[in-house]
Coordinates of C-alpha atoms in Angstrom, one line a residue:
M4 CA 9.1 -0.8 -33.3
E5 CA 10.9 -3.9 -34.3
T6 CA 13.5 -6.1 -32.8
N7 CA 15.7 -7.8 -35.4
F8 CA 17.7 -10.8 -34.3
S9 CA 20.8 -12.0 -36.1
T10 CA 22.5 -15.1 -34.8
V11 CA 24.6 -17.9 -36.2
N12 CA 21.6 -19.2 -38.1
S13 CA 21.1 -17.0 -41.1
S14 CA 17.4 -17.6 -41.1
L15 CA 17.0 -15.9 -37.8
S16 CA 18.1 -12.6 -39.3
K17 CA 14.8 -12.5 -41.2
Q18 CA 12.7 -12.8 -38.1
T19 CA 11.1 -9.7 -36.7
L20 CA 10.1 -9.1 -33.1
Y21 CA 8.5 -6.0 -31.6
A22 CA 9.5 -4.3 -28.4
F23 CA 7.9 -5.5 -25.2
G24 CA 6.7 -8.6 -26.9
F25 CA 5.5 -10.0 -30.1
Q26 CA 3.1 -7.9 -32.1
P27 CA 0.0 -9.9 -33.3
L28 CA -1.6 -9.6 -36.7
D29 CA -2.9 -6.1 -37.5
L30 CA -6.6 -6.9 -36.9
G31 CA -9.2 -5.0 -34.9
E32 CA -10.0 -7.9 -32.6
W33 CA -6.4 -8.5 -31.8
T34 CA -5.7 -4.9 -30.9
F35 CA -8.8 -4.9 -28.6
V36 CA -8.9 -8.4 -27.0
T37 CA -5.2 -8.7 -26.0
P38 CA -4.9 -5.3 -24.3
T39 CA -8.2 -5.9 -22.5
L40 CA -7.0 -9.3 -21.2
L41 CA -3.8 -7.8 -20.0
V42 CA -5.5 -4.9 -18.2
L43 CA -7.8 -7.4 -16.4
I44 CA -4.8 -9.5 -15.5
C45 CA -3.1 -6.4 -14.1
L46 CA -6.0 -5.2 -12.0
L47 CA -6.9 -8.6 -10.6
G48 CA -3.3 -9.6 -10.0
L49 CA -2.5 -6.3 -8.2
A50 CA -5.5 -6.8 -5.9
G51 CA -4.7 -10.5 -5.2
N52 CA -0.9 -10.0 -4.6
L53 CA -1.5 -6.9 -2.3
C54 CA -4.0 -9.0 -0.3
V55 CA -1.4 -11.8 0.1
I56 CA 1.3 -9.4 1.2
S57 CA -1.1 -7.7 3.7
I58 CA -2.0 -11.1 5.2
F59 CA 1.6 -12.1 5.4
L60 CA 2.4 -8.9 7.3
Y61 CA -0.6 -9.3 9.5
N62 CA 0.4 -12.9 10.4
S63 CA 4.0 -11.9 11.0
R64 CA 2.8 -9.7 14.0
K65 CA 1.5 -12.8 15.8
A66 CA 4.5 -15.1 15.1
K67 CA 7.7 -15.3 13.0
P68 CA 7.1 -16.3 9.4
S69 CA 8.2 -19.7 8.4
L70 CA 10.5 -20.5 5.5
I71 CA 7.6 -21.7 3.2
H72 CA 5.6 -18.5 3.9
S73 CA 8.6 -16.3 3.3
L74 CA 9.2 -18.1 -0.1
I75 CA 5.6 -17.6 -1.0
L76 CA 6.1 -13.9 -0.2
N77 CA 9.1 -13.9 -2.6
I78 CA 6.9 -15.3 -5.4
T79 CA 4.3 -12.7 -4.6
I80 CA 6.8 -9.9 -4.8
S81 CA 8.0 -11.0 -8.2
D82 CA 4.4 -11.3 -9.5
L83 CA 3.7 -7.8 -8.2
L84 CA 6.8 -6.3 -10.0
L85 CA 5.7 -7.9 -13.2
L86 CA 2.2 -6.5 -12.9
M87 CA 3.5 -3.0 -12.1
F88 CA 6.4 -2.7 -14.6
S89 CA 5.7 -5.1 -17.5
V90 CA 2.1 -5.9 -18.1
P91 CA 0.9 -2.2 -18.6
F92 CA 3.6 -1.6 -21.3
R93 CA 2.7 -4.9 -23.0
A94 CA -0.9 -3.8 -23.1
A95 CA 0.1 -0.5 -24.6
V96 CA 2.2 -2.2 -27.3
Y97 CA -0.6 -4.5 -28.3
S98 CA -3.1 -1.6 -28.5
R99 CA -0.9 0.4 -30.8
S100 CA 1.1 -0.4 -33.9
T101 CA 4.1 1.7 -32.8
L102 CA 5.3 2.8 -29.4
T103 CA 8.2 5.1 -28.8
V104 CA 10.5 4.0 -26.0
G105 CA 13.9 4.9 -24.7
W106 CA 17.2 3.1 -24.9
F107 CA 17.0 1.9 -21.3
M108 CA 13.6 0.4 -21.6
C109 CA 14.5 -1.2 -24.9
R110 CA 17.4 -3.0 -23.3
T111 CA 15.8 -4.0 -20.0
A112 CA 12.3 -5.1 -21.0
D113 CA 12.9 -8.8 -21.8
W114 CA 15.6 -9.0 -19.2
F115 CA 13.3 -7.9 -16.5
I116 CA 10.6 -10.4 -17.4
H117 CA 13.0 -13.3 -17.5
A118 CA 14.6 -12.2 -14.2
C119 CA 11.2 -12.2 -12.4
M120 CA 10.1 -15.5 -13.9
S121 CA 13.4 -17.1 -13.0
V122 CA 13.0 -15.9 -9.4
K123 CA 9.7 -17.7 -9.3
S124 CA 11.1 -20.8 -10.8
F125 CA 14.0 -21.0 -8.3
T126 CA 11.8 -20.2 -5.4
T127 CA 9.4 -23.0 -6.4
A128 CA 12.2 -25.5 -6.3
I129 CA 13.2 -24.3 -2.8
V130 CA 9.6 -24.4 -1.6
A131 CA 9.4 -28.1 -2.8
R132 CA 12.5 -28.9 -0.8
S133 CA 11.1 -27.2 2.3
C134 CA 7.8 -28.9 1.9
F135 CA 9.5 -32.4 1.8
I136 CA 11.4 -31.5 5.0
Y137 CA 8.2 -30.5 6.7
A138 CA 6.3 -33.5 5.5
S139 CA 9.0 -35.9 6.8
N140 CA 8.3 -34.9 10.3
P141 CA 5.4 -32.4 10.7
A142 CA 5.4 -32.6 14.5
K143 CA 9.0 -31.3 14.7
Q144 CA 9.3 -27.5 15.0
V145 CA 12.2 -26.4 12.8
T146 CA 13.3 -22.8 13.5
I147 CA 15.3 -21.1 10.8
P148 CA 16.9 -17.7 11.5
Q149 CA 15.5 -14.7 9.6
I150 CA 18.9 -13.9 8.3
T151 CA 19.1 -17.3 6.6
I152 CA 15.7 -16.8 5.1
C153 CA 16.6 -13.3 3.8
A154 CA 19.9 -14.7 2.4
V155 CA 18.0 -17.4 0.5
M156 CA 15.5 -14.9 -1.0
M157 CA 18.3 -12.5 -2.0
S158 CA 20.3 -15.3 -3.6
T159 CA 17.4 -16.2 -5.9
W160 CA 17.2 -12.6 -7.1
V161 CA 20.9 -12.3 -7.7
I162 CA 21.1 -15.5 -9.7
A163 CA 17.9 -14.8 -11.6
S164 CA 19.2 -11.3 -12.5
V165 CA 22.6 -12.4 -13.7
L166 CA 21.5 -15.3 -16.0
P167 CA 19.6 -13.3 -18.6
L168 CA 22.2 -10.5 -18.9
P169 CA 23.3 -11.5 -22.5
E170 CA 19.9 -10.4 -23.7
C171 CA 20.5 -7.0 -22.0
F172 CA 24.1 -6.7 -23.3
F173 CA 23.4 -7.5 -27.0
T174 CA 20.2 -5.4 -27.2
D175 CA 20.6 -2.1 -28.9
A176 CA 18.3 0.8 -30.0
K177 CA 18.4 2.5 -33.4
Q178 CA 16.5 5.5 -34.7
N179 CA 14.4 4.8 -37.7
D180 CA 12.5 7.8 -39.1
S181 CA 10.1 8.7 -36.2
S182 CA 10.5 5.6 -34.2
I183 CA 13.2 3.6 -32.4
I184 CA 14.0 0.0 -33.4
C185 CA 15.1 -2.4 -30.7
F186 CA 17.3 -5.2 -32.1
I187 CA 19.9 -7.7 -30.9
N188 CA 23.2 -7.1 -32.5
I189 CA 25.5 -10.1 -31.8
P190 CA 29.2 -9.6 -32.7
S191 CA 30.9 -12.4 -34.6
Q192 CA 33.1 -13.3 -31.6
A193 CA 30.1 -13.7 -29.4
Q194 CA 27.9 -15.7 -31.6
K195 CA 29.0 -19.1 -30.2
M196 CA 28.4 -17.8 -26.7
M197 CA 24.9 -16.7 -27.6
A198 CA 24.2 -20.0 -29.2
I199 CA 25.2 -21.8 -25.9
F200 CA 23.1 -19.3 -24.0
V201 CA 19.9 -19.8 -25.9
T202 CA 20.2 -23.6 -25.3
L203 CA 21.3 -23.6 -21.7
Y204 CA 19.1 -20.8 -20.3
P205 CA 15.8 -22.7 -20.6
L206 CA 17.4 -25.8 -19.0
I207 CA 18.7 -23.8 -16.0
V208 CA 15.6 -21.7 -15.3
Y209 CA 12.8 -24.1 -16.4
F210 CA 13.6 -27.8 -16.8
I211 CA 16.1 -28.3 -13.8
P212 CA 14.0 -26.3 -11.2
F213 CA 10.7 -28.0 -12.1
T214 CA 12.2 -31.5 -12.3
S215 CA 13.7 -30.9 -8.8
A216 CA 10.4 -29.5 -7.6
F217 CA 8.3 -32.5 -8.8
F218 CA 10.8 -34.9 -7.4
Y219 CA 10.6 -33.4 -3.9
F220 CA 6.8 -33.1 -4.1
W221 CA 6.5 -36.7 -5.0
R222 CA 8.6 -37.7 -2.0
A223 CA 6.6 -35.3 0.2
Y224 CA 3.3 -36.7 -0.9
G225 CA 4.6 -40.2 -0.2
Q226 CA 5.5 -39.2 3.3
C227 CA 2.0 -37.7 3.8
Q228 CA 0.3 -41.0 2.6
R229 CA 1.9 -43.0 5.5
R230 CA -0.5 -43.8 8.3
G231 CA 0.6 -42.3 11.5
T232 CA 0.7 -44.1 14.8
K233 CA -1.2 -43.1 17.9
T234 CA 1.6 -41.1 19.3
Q235 CA 1.9 -38.9 16.2
N236 CA 0.0 -35.7 15.8
L237 CA -2.6 -36.5 13.1
R238 CA -3.6 -32.9 12.8
N239 CA -0.1 -31.9 11.7
Q240 CA 0.1 -34.8 9.3
M241 CA -3.2 -33.6 7.6
R242 CA -1.9 -30.1 7.5
S243 CA 1.3 -31.2 5.8
R244 CA -0.7 -33.1 3.2
R245 CA -2.9 -30.1 2.5
L246 CA 0.1 -27.9 2.2
T247 CA 1.8 -30.3 -0.2
I248 CA -1.3 -30.5 -2.4
V249 CA -1.6 -26.7 -2.5
L250 CA 2.1 -26.1 -3.4
L251 CA 2.0 -29.0 -6.0
S252 CA -1.0 -27.4 -7.7
V253 CA 0.8 -24.0 -7.9
T254 CA 3.8 -25.7 -9.4
V255 CA 1.8 -27.7 -12.0
T256 CA -0.1 -24.5 -13.0
F257 CA 3.2 -22.6 -13.3
C258 CA 4.8 -25.3 -15.4
I259 CA 1.9 -25.7 -17.8
M260 CA 1.3 -22.0 -18.4
W261 CA 5.0 -21.1 -18.8
L262 CA 5.6 -24.0 -21.3
P263 CA 4.2 -22.2 -24.5
E264 CA 6.8 -19.4 -24.0
W265 CA 9.7 -21.9 -24.1
I266 CA 8.2 -23.7 -27.1
S267 CA 8.2 -20.4 -28.9
W268 CA 11.7 -19.7 -27.6
F269 CA 13.1 -23.0 -29.0
W270 CA 11.0 -22.7 -32.2
F271 CA 12.4 -19.2 -32.9
W272 CA 16.1 -19.7 -32.0
H273 CA 16.5 -23.3 -33.4
Q274 CA 14.3 -23.4 -36.4
P275 CA 15.8 -24.7 -39.7
L276 CA 16.8 -22.3 -42.5
S277 CA 13.8 -23.0 -44.6
G278 CA 11.4 -23.7 -41.7
P279 CA 8.3 -21.6 -40.8
S280 CA 8.6 -19.1 -38.0
P281 CA 6.3 -19.1 -34.9
P282 CA 2.9 -17.6 -35.7
H283 CA 2.1 -14.2 -34.2
A284 CA -1.0 -15.6 -32.6
F285 CA 0.9 -18.4 -30.8
R286 CA 3.5 -15.9 -29.6
T287 CA 0.8 -13.6 -28.2
L288 CA -1.0 -16.5 -26.5
A289 CA 2.3 -17.7 -24.9
Q290 CA 3.0 -14.3 -23.4
V291 CA -0.6 -13.8 -22.1
L292 CA -0.4 -17.2 -20.4
M293 CA 2.9 -16.4 -18.9
L294 CA 1.8 -13.1 -17.5
S295 CA -1.5 -14.4 -16.3
L296 CA 0.4 -16.5 -13.7
S297 CA 0.9 -13.4 -11.7
C298 CA -2.9 -13.2 -11.4
I299 CA -3.6 -16.9 -10.7
N300 CA -1.0 -17.6 -8.0
P301 CA -2.4 -15.3 -5.3
F302 CA -5.9 -16.6 -5.7
I303 CA -4.6 -20.2 -5.3
F304 CA -2.9 -19.2 -2.0
L305 CA -6.0 -17.3 -0.7
V306 CA -8.4 -20.1 -1.5
M307 CA -6.5 -23.2 -0.7
L308 CA -4.0 -22.3 2.1
E309 CA -5.7 -22.3 5.6
E310 CA -3.3 -19.8 7.1
F311 CA -4.1 -17.2 4.4
K312 CA -7.8 -17.9 4.7
E313 CA -7.8 -17.4 8.4
G314 CA -5.6 -14.3 8.1
F315 CA -8.0 -12.9 5.5
K316 CA -11.0 -13.5 7.8
D317 CA -9.2 -11.9 10.7
I318 CA -8.4 -8.8 8.7
C319 CA -12.0 -8.6 7.5
N320 CA -13.3 -9.0 11.1
S321 CA -10.9 -6.4 12.4
F322 CA -12.0 -3.9 9.7
T323 CA -15.7 -4.6 10.4
S324 CA -15.2 -4.3 14.2
K325 CA -13.3 -1.0 13.8
K326 CA -16.1 0.2 11.5
S327 CA -18.8 -0.8 13.9
L328 CA -17.0 1.0 16.8
V329 CA -16.7 4.1 14.7
V330 CA -20.4 4.0 13.8
K331 CA -21.3 3.4 17.4
D332 CA -19.2 6.3 18.6
K333 CA -20.7 8.5 15.9
D334 CA -24.2 7.5 17.0
E335 CA -23.4 8.3 20.6
N336 CA -22.0 11.7 19.7
D337 CA -25.1 12.4 17.6
V338 CA -27.3 11.5 20.5
K339 CA -25.4 13.8 22.8
D340 CA -25.5 16.6 20.3
K341 CA -29.2 16.1 19.9
G342 CA -29.7 16.1 23.6
T343 CA -27.9 19.4 24.0
L344 CA -29.6 21.0 21.1
T345 CA -33.1 19.8 21.8
P346 CA -33.7 19.3 25.6
E347 CA -36.8 17.4 26.7
V348 CA -38.2 20.3 28.7
Q349 CA -38.3 23.7 27.0
P350 CA -37.8 26.8 29.1
D351 CA -40.9 28.7 29.8
S352 CA -41.7 31.8 31.8
N353 CA -44.6 30.1 33.6
S354 CA -42.5 27.1 34.6
S355 CA -39.5 28.9 35.9
Q356 CA -39.8 27.2 39.3
D357 CA -39.3 23.8 37.8
L358 CA -36.0 24.7 36.1
V359 CA -34.0 25.2 39.3
P360 CA -30.2 24.7 38.6
E361 CA -28.4 22.2 40.7
H362 CA -25.5 24.5 41.3
P363 CA -25.8 28.2 42.1
T364 CA -25.0 30.6 39.3
T365 CA -22.6 33.5 39.6
N366 CA -25.4 35.9 40.3
D367 CA -26.8 33.8 43.1
S368 CA -23.3 33.6 44.7
K369 CA -23.0 37.3 44.5
L370 CA -26.3 37.8 46.2
E371 CA -25.4 35.4 48.9
R372 CA -22.2 37.2 49.6
E373 CA -23.9 40.6 49.7
D374 CA -26.6 39.1 52.0
S375 CA -23.9 37.8 54.4
K376 CA -22.3 41.2 54.5
E377 CA -25.5 43.1 55.3
N378 CA -26.9 40.5 57.8
P379 CA -23.9 39.0 59.7
V380 CA -24.6 35.9 61.8
L381 CA -23.4 35.9 65.4
P382 CA -21.2 32.9 66.4
D383 CA -23.3 31.9 69.4
V384 CA -26.5 31.8 67.4
E385 CA -24.8 29.9 64.6
Q386 CA -23.5 27.3 67.1
F387 CA -27.0 27.0 68.6
W388 CA -28.6 26.2 65.2
N389 CA -25.8 23.8 64.3
E390 CA -26.3 21.8 67.5
R391 CA -30.0 21.8 66.9
E392 CA -29.6 20.4 63.4
A393 CA -27.3 17.8 64.7
N394 CA -29.8 16.7 67.3
L395 CA -32.5 16.5 64.7
S396 CA -30.4 14.3 62.5
D397 CA -29.7 12.1 65.4
Q398 CA -33.3 11.9 66.2
N399 CA -34.1 10.9 62.7
N400 CA -31.5 8.2 62.8
D401 CA -32.5 7.0 66.3
P402 CA -33.7 3.4 66.2
I403 CA -35.7 3.7 69.5
P404 CA -37.2 7.2 69.5
W405 CA -40.0 6.4 72.0
E406 CA -37.5 6.0 74.9
H407 CA -36.3 9.6 74.4
E408 CA -39.8 11.3 74.1
D409 CA -40.0 12.1 77.8
K410 CA -36.5 13.5 77.9
D411 CA -37.2 15.7 75.0
T412 CA -40.4 17.1 76.5
V413 CA -38.6 17.9 79.8
G414 CA -35.8 19.5 78.0
S415 CA -38.2 21.7 76.0
E416 CA -40.1 22.8 79.2
K417 CA -36.8 23.8 80.8
L418 CA -35.8 25.8 77.7
S419 CA -39.1 27.6 77.7
T420 CA -38.8 28.5 81.4
K421 CA -35.3 29.9 80.8
M422 CA -36.5 31.9 77.8

C-alpha cells in the first residue's frame, strides 16, 4: 500500500510512502530485523510504562502527586498509547509487503503518532519550567490544585491533537486492485497552506519546546550549583539537583532520538526538483528510533528517580509479604489438616481407657438422665454430701490444719455416737 504525496513541488509527486511508515528495501534481513526490533520495543515498553503507572498510583495513596510527577505520568500515557496502537501495526507493515487497512486507519495513522509525540514534547517543556521553579527554592512547599494539573495535562492533548490535523484532512484512501492506496491529495487552493504547515509544524512541536526546555534546565542547574547556607535544607538542594539531572537526561535523549525523523521530514518535503529522495533505510531507522523512546523513558525514570525506585521497592516488598503470609497460612492449614487426619494416638480396643473424651457424648448424657430417673437423690442426703465436699475443700485450703485436728476428731466421735 502506497501513499503518494503531491505538493507545490512537482518532484514530491514522484515520492512514494507506504501506509503506517516507510517501507524498507525488499530484502530478507529488513523484513525480519525491523519487525523483531519493534516487537521487542513494544513488549519492553509496555512492561516499563505499566510499572511506572502502577508506582505513580501506589505513591498517590500516600500523598497527593506533585506537578512534575503528574507530567511524567502524562508522558508515560502517551508512550503507552503509541506502544498499544502504533508499534504493532508498524511491525506488521514491515513484515509484509502489502497490508490491507480501512479508510479510518489510513487517515489517522500518522496523525495519531504526531499527536502523541507532540504531547511528549509540550510536556517536556512544562516539566523543565516546573523543575526550574522547584530548584529556585527546594525548601518551599508549592501546592498546586489537582484541577490545575488536570487542566494543564488536557491542554497539551488538545493542542497536540489539533496541530497535525492537515495530515488527517488531506489523506485519502483509494482502491487499487486488491489493496488500498493511502495518499495525500492536496487541492490547488490548499497548497500554500500545506507548504506553510510543513515548515511551521516542526518548529512548533520540536524546536521551540526543546529550546525552552534546555533554557530552563540550564537555569535550574545553575540554581542547584549554588552553595547553600547553614539555614538551608541541603537534602532538598541535593534532591533538586538529582531531579534536574534526571529530567535533563530524558530531554536530551528525546531530542537526539527524534531528530532523524525531522531530518527525513525536511528532506522529503523541501528537497529540490532534481535532488535525491531520503533512502528507505534512513527512513526506517528514523522511525525505529522515534518509537524506541517509548521504551527508553520509563526505564530512565525507574533507574534514576529516587521516588520511583522507592515505590518499586515498596511494591515488591508488599507483594513478597503478601505471598509469605499466604504461604504461612497455607502451611498452618496443612498442619491442621494433617493433625485431624493423622492423630498422634491411634484408637485401639485395648487402650480404650486412655481415650476418654473431655466432654460427655450424647449416649453418656442419656445414660445419666436414665440413671437419675431410676435412682433419685433425696434433698437431705444431697445437702449433706455438698456440705461435706465444701468442708473438704476448706480443709485442703486451710493454711494451719494442725490447729483443727482436735476439733475434727471430736466432731467425728459425736457423729459416730449419733449414728
